[in-house]
Amino acid sequence: MLSLKKYLTEGLLQFTILLSLIGVRVDVDTYLTSQLPPLREIILGPSSAYTQTQFHNLRNTLDGYGIHPKSIDLDNYFTARRLLSQVRALDRFQVPTTEVNAWLVHRDPEGSVSGSQPNSGLALESSSGLQDVTGPDNGVRESETEQGFSEDLEDLGAVAPPVGGDLTKEDIDLIDILWRQDIDLGAGREVFDYSHRQKEQDVDKELQDGGEREDTWAGEGAEALARDLLVDGETGESFPTQFPADVSSITEAVPSESESPTLQNSLLSPLLTGTESPFDLEQQWQDLMSIMEMQAMEVNTSASEILYDAPPGDPLSTNYSLAPHTPINQNVSLHQASLGGCSQDFSLFSPEVESLPVASSSTLLPLVPSNSTSLNSTFGSTNLAGLFFPSQLNGTANDTSGPELPDPLGGLLDEAMLDEISLMDLAIEEGFNPVQASQLEEEFDSDSGLSLDSSHSPSSLSSSEGSSSSSSSTSSSSSASSSASSSFSEEGAVGYSSDSETLDLEEAEGAVGYQPEYSKFCRMSYQDPSQLSCLPYLEHVGHNHTYNMAPSALDSADLPPPSTLKKGSKEKQADFLDKQMSRDEHRARAMKIPFTNDKIINLPVEEFNELLSKYQLSEAQLSLIRDIRRRGKNKMAAQNCRKRKLDTILNLERDVEDLQRDKARLLREKVEFLRSLRQMKQKVQSLYQEVFGRLRDENGRPYSPSQYALQYAGDGSVLLIPRTMADQQARRQERKPKDRRK
DNA sequence: TGTCATTGTCATAAA
DNA sequence: ATTTTATGACAATGA
């Protein structure tokens, strides 16, 4: 296994920054323990390209982490089944590649903006990343997942200011719609209450604390980073400190609106009041909403300002302030738009939907003491969807909607409402990892392609470099090798033939000793290459810095026919080649090493030893040869290392971009899912009201909503039961998901 | 002249 | 134990 330490030092930092950018609270511990290869890949991915053997190993390791994106068909969007699957898909973040691509195209304008980020990608790390990460943790920590998410949204905008404006109007509209829906559904005050958020935050904290130090560090760092970035990139306002106030203002605003006679304050409420689990669900729901809202805030700084600066007691302005400039108009239009989106579904019930809710709400409102969470809670805790579809209750409604709605709605409400919502929440923090993994996997694949290309570079290097750039050691002379070489140079070389470089081992065999002049000359030549122009053997020295060059090409360069060169061009070439000749090559010549540096460096150990054994080499020569070999190998290693590093950075950059895009896309999808969900809720609510309103007791009188409620049984039947019983059952039902969550 | 990027080298750890 | 590889750090070099 790779040493995590190393990668935690540099790689983890980058990785954390990356994750923080995309708004994922990273449980590094989890990563390290269970998904080490991906992490390693993220950090090291490209690097493996330069080590063939390890590369393959890594590949093999990574193969196990392939993620199979699930294809999501968005066509039948309003089909409940579809919706459910989509919601689930969203939860798992299994996004088909094709869809991603398509989305990218669609998203291009925005992507282009974020694409500008890469330019600052490197700067990002140095300018804000490190500082911010290590910077003081701004007091207020909305560690709550959604909050963190939203922060990251802001972060997105902050890191790349363009991204803030980057969100298309469509996005904003979606968010606005969502916000509207949120309000329409009636957001519980508690949902927005900061203390509640704090609660979740604490829980989250605890979870994080359970992890390793890096884990917490990553989380904090990410948050801190996000916060700082937020401050940087946006209008300079301190969002963190603003949040509490913001939340409070929202809290004030939302309930006031929700209290107004709307659908949710209907018959359903009795089941909900006094229940706890629905509340939690509702809270999560609202948290999701709040995410969108946060995004909206991020997008429209001005809007957010207005929104949050609005007096708490002024619901209208606050609620509509999301569209600050044209609050009411936008609100209306958005509302209509949202309704229009589901009009096709609603058309069936439109009469009831139009009329019933108003009437019932007005009458029933007293029964429901302004519990804004009632609607969501009701649906969440009790599967009321089934209430509307029993044929005996309502023939018309059943006829029209029966085939389609009963099943999907039941399923939707059952699972989507109870589980998916929470899952969606979880998905925000945990579910993203798979996406990341998949994306990174894809990245790696692409990288692997690149790296494969470059992966043969080492070999090419080994074969080629030796001839060209393998020589080096000169005045660096820090070690014994240098001293030895220098001493040898003093001794001088004799009969250093010009073709020694090109000579085969046998030919050069026996060449020992050298003239001091030559050695000195050589050493000087290193300083002043022009002096070496008279040395013919230098011509053959090709210095190749193209690390990825094919070995054969380099080899050919290694053995240019000396006889073909004329004197004029010879000198030129000599100069040129001499400049390219490395110090070690000079030294090798000075020491009359009878074989090329290429061989010295790139020969396998056995062959290398064989080669050495063929010659009578002095201790100094052997030392120099060993140094040349060592340095040459290290040189290549350094080159690979640097390249790897660079690739890593670039890949991280790309990852950040991709993840940002993904995040935006997922948010978008989430908004749409939530919208659909809301429509379903409304549908169910209206159906409930309709059904309930048509029920008559033995005396032909309607049942009082305050005394009776429709209860959806597990077997699909619907019962009309007294409210007290309904409450009990609701309580019982809500306990389940709660326990499940823990 | 100072700065920055590139490259080579060394030391060291790890494989 | 030896060799190879990876990488941080430093220095030299040139733009």
mmCIF file of N, CA and C in Angstrom, chain A residues 144 189-203 244 247-248 251 279 283:
data_model
loop_
_atom_site.group_PDB
_atom_site.id
_atom_site.type_symbol
_atom_site.label_atom_id
_atom_site.label_comp_id
_atom_site.label_asym_id
_atom_site.label_seq_id
_atom_site.Cartn_x
_atom_site.Cartn_y
_atom_site.Cartn_z
ATOM 1 N N GLU A 144 -24.168 21.878 9.691
ATOM 2 C CA GLU A 144 -25.253 21.085 9.137
ATOM 3 C C GLU A 144 -24.996 20.864 7.663
ATOM 4 N N ARG A 189 -41.403 26.746 10.986
ATOM 5 C CA ARG A 189 -40.475 27.685 11.593
ATOM 6 C C ARG A 189 -39.252 26.948 12.124
ATOM 7 N N GLU A 190 -39.544 25.806 12.639
ATOM 8 C CA GLU A 190 -38.448 25.057 13.248
ATOM 9 C C GLU A 190 -37.415 24.687 12.201
ATOM 10 N N VAL A 191 -37.949 24.493 11.023
ATOM 11 C CA VAL A 191 -37.024 24.063 9.984
ATOM 12 C C VAL A 191 -35.933 25.078 9.785
ATOM 13 N N PHE A 192 -36.340 26.264 9.817
ATOM 14 C CA PHE A 192 -35.360 27.299 9.565
ATOM 15 C C PHE A 192 -34.698 27.796 10.840
ATOM 16 N N ASP A 193 -35.211 27.279 11.893
ATOM 17 C CA ASP A 193 -34.641 27.752 13.143
ATOM 18 C C ASP A 193 -33.184 27.345 13.204
ATOM 19 N N TYR A 194 -32.415 28.280 13.550
ATOM 20 C CA TYR A 194 -30.990 28.007 13.536
ATOM 21 C C TYR A 194 -30.618 26.976 14.593
ATOM 22 N N SER A 195 -31.320 27.027 15.680
ATOM 23 C CA SER A 195 -30.976 26.086 16.728
ATOM 24 C C SER A 195 -31.135 24.658 16.233
ATOM 25 N N HIS A 196 -32.148 24.468 15.466
ATOM 26 C CA HIS A 196 -32.343 23.124 14.935
ATOM 27 C C HIS A 196 -31.202 22.750 14.023
ATOM 28 N N ARG A 197 -30.887 23.695 13.214
ATOM 29 C CA ARG A 197 -29.754 23.428 12.335
ATOM 30 C C ARG A 197 -28.540 23.089 13.174
ATOM 31 N N GLN A 198 -28.420 23.816 14.215
ATOM 32 C CA GLN A 198 -27.279 23.573 15.075
ATOM 33 C C GLN A 198 -27.302 22.139 15.565
ATOM 34 N N LYS A 199 -28.502 21.702 15.844
ATOM 35 C CA LYS A 199 -28.598 20.332 16.320
ATOM 36 C C LYS A 199 -27.995 19.377 15.305
ATOM 37 N N GLU A 200 -28.483 19.481 14.128
ATOM 38 C CA GLU A 200 -27.952 18.590 13.110
ATOM 39 C C GLU A 200 -26.462 18.776 12.973
ATOM 40 N N GLN A 201 -26.126 20.001 13.072
ATOM 41 C CA GLN A 201 -24.711 20.289 12.962
ATOM 42 C C GLN A 201 -23.930 19.548 14.027
ATOM 43 N N ASP A 202 -24.462 19.570 15.203
ATOM 44 C CA ASP A 202 -23.764 18.894 16.281
ATOM 45 C C ASP A 202 -23.641 17.417 15.965
ATOM 46 N N VAL A 203 -24.719 16.885 15.520
ATOM 47 C CA VAL A 203 -24.673 15.471 15.172
ATOM 48 C C VAL A 203 -23.600 15.225 14.141
ATOM 49 N N PRO A 244 -26.875 33.219 10.746
ATOM 50 C CA PRO A 244 -27.869 33.145 11.809
ATOM 51 C C PRO A 244 -28.984 34.152 11.620
ATOM 52 N N VAL A 247 -31.125 33.194 8.786
ATOM 53 C CA VAL A 247 -32.027 32.103 9.114
ATOM 54 C C VAL A 247 -33.201 32.629 9.916
ATOM 55 N N SER A 248 -32.885 33.455 10.835
ATOM 56 C CA SER A 248 -33.974 33.952 11.666
ATOM 57 C C SER A 248 -34.976 34.705 10.817
ATOM 58 N N THR A 251 -36.929 32.407 9.024
ATOM 59 C CA THR A 251 -37.832 31.754 9.949
ATOM 60 C C THR A 251 -39.061 32.613 10.190
ATOM 61 N N PHE A 279 -41.915 15.770 11.463
ATOM 62 C CA PHE A 279 -41.181 17.013 11.646
ATOM 63 C C PHE A 279 -39.739 16.895 11.132
ATOM 64 N N GLN A 283 -38.160 18.764 8.256
ATOM 65 C CA GLN A 283 -36.963 19.571 8.436
ATOM 66 C C GLN A 283 -35.945 19.268 7.347
#
